[in-house]
Amino acid sequence: MFHLLFEQSGTFKNELIKLGYEAKDYDILNDFNQTDEVVDIFAEIENAAEGGAKHL
């Protein structure tokens, strides 16, 4: 399973799926209605660094 983060992740996810791999992408926006997990990754990193709970 590939996990793709940040800009243009959907483009790479779709290509990996075409090649037969499992792939999931994470982004703060879902402008193209293809993002698997909408999440503010930077906020999650900061929260985890402060001892916060994991949300994913």
mmCIF file with all atom_site columns, N, CA and C in Angstrom:
data_model
loop_
_atom_site.group_PDB
_atom_site.id
_atom_site.type_symbol
_atom_site.label_atom_id
_atom_site.label_alt_id
_atom_site.label_comp_id
_atom_site.label_asym_id
_atom_site.label_entity_id
_atom_site.label_seq_id
_atom_site.pdbx_PDB_ins_code
_atom_site.Cartn_x
_atom_site.Cartn_y
_atom_site.Cartn_z
_atom_site.occupancy
_atom_site.B_iso_or_equiv
_atom_site.pdbx_formal_charge
_atom_site.auth_seq_id
_atom_site.auth_comp_id
_atom_site.auth_asym_id
_atom_site.auth_atom_id
_atom_site.pdbx_PDB_model_num
ATOM 1   N N  . MET A 1 1  ? 0.847   -1.176 0.000   1.00 0.00 ? 1  MET A N  1
ATOM 2   C CA . MET A 1 1  ? 0.000   0.000  0.000   1.00 0.00 ? 1  MET A CA 1
ATOM 3   C C  . MET A 1 1  ? 0.889   1.234  0.000   1.00 0.00 ? 1  MET A C  1
ATOM 4   N N  . PHE A 1 2  ? 0.618   2.121  -0.921  1.00 0.00 ? 2  PHE A N  1
ATOM 5   C CA . PHE A 1 2  ? 1.318   3.399  -0.987  1.00 0.00 ? 2  PHE A CA 1
ATOM 6   C C  . PHE A 1 2  ? 0.448   4.463  -0.322  1.00 0.00 ? 2  PHE A C  1
ATOM 7   N N  . HIS A 1 3  ? 1.067   5.336  0.458   1.00 0.00 ? 3  HIS A N  1
ATOM 8   C CA . HIS A 1 3  ? 0.392   6.465  1.085   1.00 0.00 ? 3  HIS A CA 1
ATOM 9   C C  . HIS A 1 3  ? 1.052   7.721  0.542   1.00 0.00 ? 3  HIS A C  1
ATOM 10  N N  . LEU A 1 4  ? 0.259   8.556  -0.119  1.00 0.00 ? 4  LEU A N  1
ATOM 11  C CA . LEU A 1 4  ? 0.795   9.739  -0.786  1.00 0.00 ? 4  LEU A CA 1
ATOM 12  C C  . LEU A 1 4  ? 0.319   11.004 -0.097  1.00 0.00 ? 4  LEU A C  1
ATOM 13  N N  . LEU A 1 5  ? 1.252   11.934 0.089   1.00 0.00 ? 5  LEU A N  1
ATOM 14  C CA . LEU A 1 5  ? 0.972   13.171 0.805   1.00 0.00 ? 5  LEU A CA 1
ATOM 15  C C  . LEU A 1 5  ? 1.251   14.388 -0.063  1.00 0.00 ? 5  LEU A C  1
ATOM 16  N N  . PHE A 1 6  ? 0.495   15.430 0.178   1.00 0.00 ? 6  PHE A N  1
ATOM 17  C CA . PHE A 1 6  ? 0.734   16.765 -0.359  1.00 0.00 ? 6  PHE A CA 1
ATOM 18  C C  . PHE A 1 6  ? 0.357   16.927 -1.828  1.00 0.00 ? 6  PHE A C  1
ATOM 19  N N  . GLU A 1 7  ? 0.837   17.979 -2.413  1.00 0.00 ? 7  GLU A N  1
ATOM 20  C CA . GLU A 1 7  ? 0.439   18.446 -3.741  1.00 0.00 ? 7  GLU A CA 1
ATOM 21  C C  . GLU A 1 7  ? 0.551   17.374 -4.820  1.00 0.00 ? 7  GLU A C  1
ATOM 22  N N  . GLN A 1 8  ? -0.476  17.288 -5.643  1.00 0.00 ? 8  GLN A N  1
ATOM 23  C CA . GLN A 1 8  ? -0.550  16.367 -6.778  1.00 0.00 ? 8  GLN A CA 1
ATOM 24  C C  . GLN A 1 8  ? -0.570  14.895 -6.377  1.00 0.00 ? 8  GLN A C  1
ATOM 25  N N  . SER A 1 9  ? -0.908  14.610 -5.127  1.00 0.00 ? 9  SER A N  1
ATOM 26  C CA . SER A 1 9  ? -0.907  13.221 -4.674  1.00 0.00 ? 9  SER A CA 1
ATOM 27  C C  . SER A 1 9  ? -1.900  12.365 -5.450  1.00 0.00 ? 9  SER A C  1
ATOM 28  N N  . GLY A 1 10 ? -3.030  12.939 -5.846  1.00 0.00 ? 10 GLY A N  1
ATOM 29  C CA . GLY A 1 10 ? -4.028  12.190 -6.601  1.00 0.00 ? 10 GLY A CA 1
ATOM 30  C C  . GLY A 1 10 ? -3.514  11.721 -7.949  1.00 0.00 ? 10 GLY A C  1
ATOM 31  N N  . THR A 1 11 ? -2.696  12.520 -8.595  1.00 0.00 ? 11 THR A N  1
ATOM 32  C CA . THR A 1 11 ? -2.122  12.146 -9.890  1.00 0.00 ? 11 THR A CA 1
ATOM 33  C C  . THR A 1 11 ? -1.266  10.895 -9.747  1.00 0.00 ? 11 THR A C  1
ATOM 34  N N  . PHE A 1 12 ? -0.409  10.892 -8.747  1.00 0.00 ? 12 PHE A N  1
ATOM 35  C CA . PHE A 1 12 ? 0.460   9.737  -8.523  1.00 0.00 ? 12 PHE A CA 1
ATOM 36  C C  . PHE A 1 12 ? -0.341  8.538  -8.036  1.00 0.00 ? 12 PHE A C  1
ATOM 37  N N  . LYS A 1 13 ? -1.343  8.777  -7.186  1.00 0.00 ? 13 LYS A N  1
ATOM 38  C CA . LYS A 1 13 ? -2.201  7.692  -6.693  1.00 0.00 ? 13 LYS A CA 1
ATOM 39  C C  . LYS A 1 13 ? -2.871  6.982  -7.860  1.00 0.00 ? 13 LYS A C  1
ATOM 40  N N  . ASN A 1 14 ? -3.452  7.741  -8.774  1.00 0.00 ? 14 ASN A N  1
ATOM 41  C CA . ASN A 1 14 ? -4.150  7.142  -9.910  1.00 0.00 ? 14 ASN A CA 1
ATOM 42  C C  . ASN A 1 14 ? -3.219  6.335  -10.801 1.00 0.00 ? 14 ASN A C  1
ATOM 43  N N  . GLU A 1 15 ? -2.014  6.797  -10.986 1.00 0.00 ? 15 GLU A N  1
ATOM 44  C CA . GLU A 1 15 ? -1.049  6.045  -11.803 1.00 0.00 ? 15 GLU A CA 1
ATOM 45  C C  . GLU A 1 15 ? -0.652  4.742  -11.115 1.00 0.00 ? 15 GLU A C  1
ATOM 46  N N  . LEU A 1 16 ? -0.456  4.789  -9.802  1.00 0.00 ? 16 LEU A N  1
ATOM 47  C CA . LEU A 1 16 ? -0.119  3.574  -9.062  1.00 0.00 ? 16 LEU A CA 1
ATOM 48  C C  . LEU A 1 16 ? -1.262  2.560  -9.138  1.00 0.00 ? 16 LEU A C  1
ATOM 49  N N  . ILE A 1 17 ? -2.491  3.037  -9.037  1.00 0.00 ? 17 ILE A N  1
ATOM 50  C CA . ILE A 1 17 ? -3.650  2.152  -9.136  1.00 0.00 ? 17 ILE A CA 1
ATOM 51  C C  . ILE A 1 17 ? -3.715  1.513  -10.515 1.00 0.00 ? 17 ILE A C  1
ATOM 52  N N  . LYS A 1 18 ? -3.440  2.300  -11.565 1.00 0.00 ? 18 LYS A N  1
ATOM 53  C CA . LYS A 1 18 ? -3.409  1.749  -12.927 1.00 0.00 ? 18 LYS A CA 1
ATOM 54  C C  . LYS A 1 18 ? -2.383  0.635  -13.066 1.00 0.00 ? 18 LYS A C  1
ATOM 55  N N  . LEU A 1 19 ? -1.292  0.738  -12.306 1.00 0.00 ? 19 LEU A N  1
ATOM 56  C CA . LEU A 1 19 ? -0.235  -0.278 -12.347 1.00 0.00 ? 19 LEU A CA 1
ATOM 57  C C  . LEU A 1 19 ? -0.539  -1.475 -11.441 1.00 0.00 ? 19 LEU A C  1
ATOM 58  N N  . GLY A 1 20 ? -1.671  -1.430 -10.760 1.00 0.00 ? 20 GLY A N  1
ATOM 59  C CA . GLY A 1 20 ? -2.096  -2.553 -9.947  1.00 0.00 ? 20 GLY A CA 1
ATOM 60  C C  . GLY A 1 20 ? -1.761  -2.473 -8.471  1.00 0.00 ? 20 GLY A C  1
ATOM 61  N N  . TYR A 1 21 ? -1.282  -1.325 -8.018  1.00 0.00 ? 21 TYR A N  1
ATOM 62  C CA . TYR A 1 21 ? -0.943  -1.152 -6.604  1.00 0.00 ? 21 TYR A CA 1
ATOM 63  C C  . TYR A 1 21 ? -2.118  -0.556 -5.833  1.00 0.00 ? 21 TYR A C  1
ATOM 64  N N  . GLU A 1 22 ? -2.159  -0.809 -4.544  1.00 0.00 ? 22 GLU A N  1
ATOM 65  C CA . GLU A 1 22 ? -3.093  -0.121 -3.667  1.00 0.00 ? 22 GLU A CA 1
ATOM 66  C C  . GLU A 1 22 ? -2.463  1.218  -3.293  1.00 0.00 ? 22 GLU A C  1
ATOM 67  N N  . ALA A 1 23 ? -3.262  2.269  -3.307  1.00 0.00 ? 23 ALA A N  1
ATOM 68  C CA . ALA A 1 23 ? -2.731  3.596  -2.985  1.00 0.00 ? 23 ALA A CA 1
ATOM 69  C C  . ALA A 1 23 ? -3.826  4.438  -2.361  1.00 0.00 ? 23 ALA A C  1
ATOM 70  N N  . LYS A 1 24 ? -3.407  5.316  -1.469  1.00 0.00 ? 24 LYS A N  1
ATOM 71  C CA . LYS A 1 24 ? -4.324  6.205  -0.763  1.00 0.00 ? 24 LYS A CA 1
ATOM 72  C C  . LYS A 1 24 ? -3.635  7.565  -0.650  1.00 0.00 ? 24 LYS A C  1
ATOM 73  N N  . ASP A 1 25 ? -4.401  8.645  -0.859  1.00 0.00 ? 25 ASP A N  1
ATOM 74  C CA . ASP A 1 25 ? -3.784  9.959  -0.739  1.00 0.00 ? 25 ASP A CA 1
ATOM 75  C C  . ASP A 1 25 ? -4.449  10.794 0.349   1.00 0.00 ? 25 ASP A C  1
ATOM 76  N N  . TYR A 1 26 ? -3.644  11.701 0.895   1.00 0.00 ? 26 TYR A N  1
ATOM 77  C CA . TYR A 1 26 ? -4.035  12.553 2.007   1.00 0.00 ? 26 TYR A CA 1
ATOM 78  C C  . TYR A 1 26 ? -3.742  13.996 1.621   1.00 0.00 ? 26 TYR A C  1
ATOM 79  N N  . ASP A 1 27 ? -4.703  14.885 1.833   1.00 0.00 ? 27 ASP A N  1
ATOM 80  C CA . ASP A 1 27 ? -4.487  16.291 1.503   1.00 0.00 ? 27 ASP A CA 1
ATOM 81  C C  . ASP A 1 27 ? -5.419  17.143 2.353   1.00 0.00 ? 27 ASP A C  1
ATOM 82  N N  . ILE A 1 28 ? -5.112  18.430 2.435   1.00 0.00 ? 28 ILE A N  1
ATOM 83  C CA . ILE A 1 28 ? -5.942  19.352 3.209   1.00 0.00 ? 28 ILE A CA 1
ATOM 84  C C  . ILE A 1 28 ? -7.196  19.747 2.425   1.00 0.00 ? 28 ILE A C  1
ATOM 85  N N  . LEU A 1 29 ? -7.163  19.610 1.110   1.00 0.00 ? 29 LEU A N  1
ATOM 86  C CA . LEU A 1 29 ? -8.292  19.970 0.253   1.00 0.00 ? 29 LEU A CA 1
ATOM 87  C C  . LEU A 1 29 ? -8.756  18.773 -0.571  1.00 0.00 ? 29 LEU A C  1
ATOM 88  N N  . ASN A 1 30 ? -9.979  18.865 -1.061  1.00 0.00 ? 30 ASN A N  1
ATOM 89  C CA . ASN A 1 30 ? -10.518 17.846 -1.950  1.00 0.00 ? 30 ASN A CA 1
ATOM 90  C C  . ASN A 1 30 ? -11.142 18.535 -3.156  1.00 0.00 ? 30 ASN A C  1
ATOM 91  N N  . ASP A 1 31 ? -10.388 19.425 -3.772  1.00 0.00 ? 31 ASP A N  1
ATOM 92  C CA . ASP A 1 31 ? -10.890 20.240 -4.883  1.00 0.00 ? 31 ASP A CA 1
ATOM 93  C C  . ASP A 1 31 ? -11.353 19.420 -6.080  1.00 0.00 ? 31 ASP A C  1
ATOM 94  N N  . PHE A 1 32 ? -10.764 18.250 -6.295  1.00 0.00 ? 32 PHE A N  1
ATOM 95  C CA . PHE A 1 32 ? -11.095 17.430 -7.462  1.00 0.00 ? 32 PHE A CA 1
ATOM 96  C C  . PHE A 1 32 ? -11.931 16.212 -7.076  1.00 0.00 ? 32 PHE A C  1
ATOM 97  N N  . ASN A 1 33 ? -12.432 16.195 -5.839  1.00 0.00 ? 33 ASN A N  1
ATOM 98  C CA . ASN A 1 33 ? -13.287 15.122 -5.350  1.00 0.00 ? 33 ASN A CA 1
ATOM 99  C C  . ASN A 1 33 ? -12.643 13.740 -5.504  1.00 0.00 ? 33 ASN A C  1
ATOM 100 N N  . GLN A 1 34 ? -11.338 13.652 -5.233  1.00 0.00 ? 34 GLN A N  1
ATOM 101 C CA . GLN A 1 34 ? -10.630 12.380 -5.339  1.00 0.00 ? 34 GLN A CA 1
ATOM 102 C C  . GLN A 1 34 ? -9.747  12.089 -4.133  1.00 0.00 ? 34 GLN A C  1
ATOM 103 N N  . THR A 1 35 ? -9.669  13.006 -3.198  1.00 0.00 ? 35 THR A N  1
ATOM 104 C CA . THR A 1 35 ? -8.813  12.813 -2.026  1.00 0.00 ? 35 THR A CA 1
ATOM 105 C C  . THR A 1 35 ? -9.443  11.777 -1.110  1.00 0.00 ? 35 THR A C  1
ATOM 106 N N  . ASP A 1 36 ? -8.646  10.780 -0.708  1.00 0.00 ? 36 ASP A N  1
ATOM 107 C CA . ASP A 1 36 ? -9.162  9.723  0.163   1.00 0.00 ? 36 ASP A CA 1
ATOM 108 C C  . ASP A 1 36 ? -9.353  10.206 1.595   1.00 0.00 ? 36 ASP A C  1
ATOM 109 N N  . GLU A 1 37 ? -8.384  10.932 2.118   1.00 0.00 ? 37 GLU A N  1
ATOM 110 C CA . GLU A 1 37 ? -8.442  11.418 3.498   1.00 0.00 ? 37 GLU A CA 1
ATOM 111 C C  . GLU A 1 37 ? -8.154  12.915 3.515   1.00 0.00 ? 37 GLU A C  1
ATOM 112 N N  . VAL A 1 38 ? -9.156  13.725 3.870   1.00 0.00 ? 38 VAL A N  1
ATOM 113 C CA . VAL A 1 38 ? -8.966  15.164 3.980   1.00 0.00 ? 38 VAL A CA 1
ATOM 114 C C  . VAL A 1 38 ? -8.492  15.446 5.407   1.00 0.00 ? 38 VAL A C  1
ATOM 115 N N  . VAL A 1 39 ? -7.267  15.963 5.501   1.00 0.00 ? 39 VAL A N  1
ATOM 116 C CA . VAL A 1 39 ? -6.658  16.179 6.808   1.00 0.00 ? 39 VAL A CA 1
ATOM 117 C C  . VAL A 1 39 ? -5.593  17.270 6.691   1.00 0.00 ? 39 VAL A C  1
ATOM 118 N N  . ASP A 1 40 ? -5.465  18.076 7.737   1.00 0.00 ? 40 ASP A N  1
ATOM 119 C CA . ASP A 1 40 ? -4.396  19.067 7.801   1.00 0.00 ? 40 ASP A CA 1
ATOM 120 C C  . ASP A 1 40 ? -3.168  18.361 8.373   1.00 0.00 ? 40 ASP A C  1
ATOM 121 N N  . ILE A 1 41 ? -2.310  17.889 7.516   1.00 0.00 ? 41 ILE A N  1
ATOM 122 C CA . ILE A 1 41 ? -1.163  17.067 7.922   1.00 0.00 ? 41 ILE A CA 1
ATOM 123 C C  . ILE A 1 41 ? -0.240  17.832 8.865   1.00 0.00 ? 41 ILE A C  1
ATOM 124 N N  . PHE A 1 42 ? -0.005  19.107 8.591   1.00 0.00 ? 42 PHE A N  1
ATOM 125 C CA . PHE A 1 42 ? 0.886   19.888 9.451   1.00 0.00 ? 42 PHE A CA 1
ATOM 126 C C  . PHE A 1 42 ? 0.301   20.040 10.858  1.00 0.00 ? 42 PHE A C  1
ATOM 127 N N  . ALA A 1 43 ? -1.002  20.268 10.960  1.00 0.00 ? 43 ALA A N  1
ATOM 128 C CA . ALA A 1 43 ? -1.642  20.377 12.272  1.00 0.00 ? 43 ALA A CA 1
ATOM 129 C C  . ALA A 1 43 ? -1.548  19.049 13.018  1.00 0.00 ? 43 ALA A C  1
ATOM 130 N N  . GLU A 1 44 ? -1.686  17.937 12.298  1.00 0.00 ? 44 GLU A N  1
ATOM 131 C CA . GLU A 1 44 ? -1.578  16.618 12.928  1.00 0.00 ? 44 GLU A CA 1
ATOM 132 C C  . GLU A 1 44 ? -0.157  16.367 13.441  1.00 0.00 ? 44 GLU A C  1
ATOM 133 N N  . ILE A 1 45 ? 0.839   16.796 12.672  1.00 0.00 ? 45 ILE A N  1
ATOM 134 C CA . ILE A 1 45 ? 2.236   16.645 13.097  1.00 0.00 ? 45 ILE A CA 1
ATOM 135 C C  . ILE A 1 45 ? 2.486   17.463 14.361  1.00 0.00 ? 45 ILE A C  1
ATOM 136 N N  . GLU A 1 46 ? 2.015   18.721 14.355  1.00 0.00 ? 46 GLU A N  1
ATOM 137 C CA . GLU A 1 46 ? 2.193   19.571 15.534  1.00 0.00 ? 46 GLU A CA 1
ATOM 138 C C  . GLU A 1 46 ? 1.466   18.996 16.742  1.00 0.00 ? 46 GLU A C  1
ATOM 139 N N  . ASN A 1 47 ? 0.259   18.493 16.533  1.00 0.00 ? 47 ASN A N  1
ATOM 140 C CA . ASN A 1 47 ? -0.510  17.902 17.634  1.00 0.00 ? 47 ASN A CA 1
ATOM 141 C C  . ASN A 1 47 ? 0.206   16.687 18.210  1.00 0.00 ? 47 ASN A C  1
ATOM 142 N N  . ALA A 1 48 ? 0.732   15.832 17.355  1.00 0.00 ? 48 ALA A N  1
ATOM 143 C CA . ALA A 1 48 ? 1.438   14.642 17.800  1.00 0.00 ? 48 ALA A CA 1
ATOM 144 C C  . ALA A 1 48 ? 2.729   15.027 18.563  1.00 0.00 ? 48 ALA A C  1
ATOM 145 N N  . ALA A 1 49 ? 3.412   16.055 18.083  1.00 0.00 ? 49 ALA A N  1
ATOM 146 C CA . ALA A 1 49 ? 4.645   16.499 18.738  1.00 0.00 ? 49 ALA A CA 1
ATOM 147 C C  . ALA A 1 49 ? 4.363   17.024 20.150  1.00 0.00 ? 49 ALA A C  1
ATOM 148 N N  . GLU A 1 50 ? 3.140   17.522 20.342  1.00 0.00 ? 50 GLU A N  1
ATOM 149 C CA . GLU A 1 50 ? 2.739   18.023 21.657  1.00 0.00 ? 50 GLU A CA 1
ATOM 150 C C  . GLU A 1 50 ? 2.092   16.932 22.502  1.00 0.00 ? 50 GLU A C  1
ATOM 151 N N  . GLY A 1 51 ? 2.114   15.696 22.008  1.00 0.00 ? 51 GLY A N  1
ATOM 152 C CA . GLY A 1 51 ? 1.566   14.580 22.760  1.00 0.00 ? 51 GLY A CA 1
ATOM 153 C C  . GLY A 1 51 ? 0.100   14.325 22.537  1.00 0.00 ? 51 GLY A C  1
ATOM 154 N N  . GLY A 1 52 ? -0.464  14.925 21.491  1.00 0.00 ? 52 GLY A N  1
ATOM 155 C CA . GLY A 1 52 ? -1.882  14.753 21.198  1.00 0.00 ? 52 GLY A CA 1
ATOM 156 C C  . GLY A 1 52 ? -2.205  13.391 20.613  1.00 0.00 ? 52 GLY A C  1
ATOM 157 N N  . ALA A 1 53 ? -3.471  13.109 20.527  1.00 0.00 ? 53 ALA A N  1
ATOM 158 C CA . ALA A 1 53 ? -3.948  11.829 20.004  1.00 0.00 ? 53 ALA A CA 1
ATOM 159 C C  . ALA A 1 53 ? -3.798  11.777 18.485  1.00 0.00 ? 53 ALA A C  1
ATOM 160 N N  . LYS A 1 54 ? -3.622  10.572 17.990  1.00 0.00 ? 54 LYS A N  1
ATOM 161 C CA . LYS A 1 54 ? -3.538  10.325 16.556  1.00 0.00 ? 54 LYS A CA 1
ATOM 162 C C  . LYS A 1 54 ? -4.959  10.305 15.984  1.00 0.00 ? 54 LYS A C  1
ATOM 163 N N  . HIS A 1 55 ? -5.182  11.034 14.888  1.00 0.00 ? 55 HIS A N  1
ATOM 164 C CA . HIS A 1 55 ? -6.522  11.126 14.300  1.00 0.00 ? 55 HIS A CA 1
ATOM 165 C C  . HIS A 1 55 ? -6.691  10.268 13.060  1.00 0.00 ? 55 HIS A C  1
ATOM 166 N N  . LEU A 1 56 ? -5.636  9.761  12.496  1.00 0.00 ? 56 LEU A N  1
ATOM 167 C CA . LEU A 1 56 ? -5.752  8.951  11.277  1.00 0.00 ? 56 LEU A CA 1
ATOM 168 C C  . LEU A 1 56 ? -5.757  7.491  11.595  1.00 0.00 ? 56 LEU A C  1
#
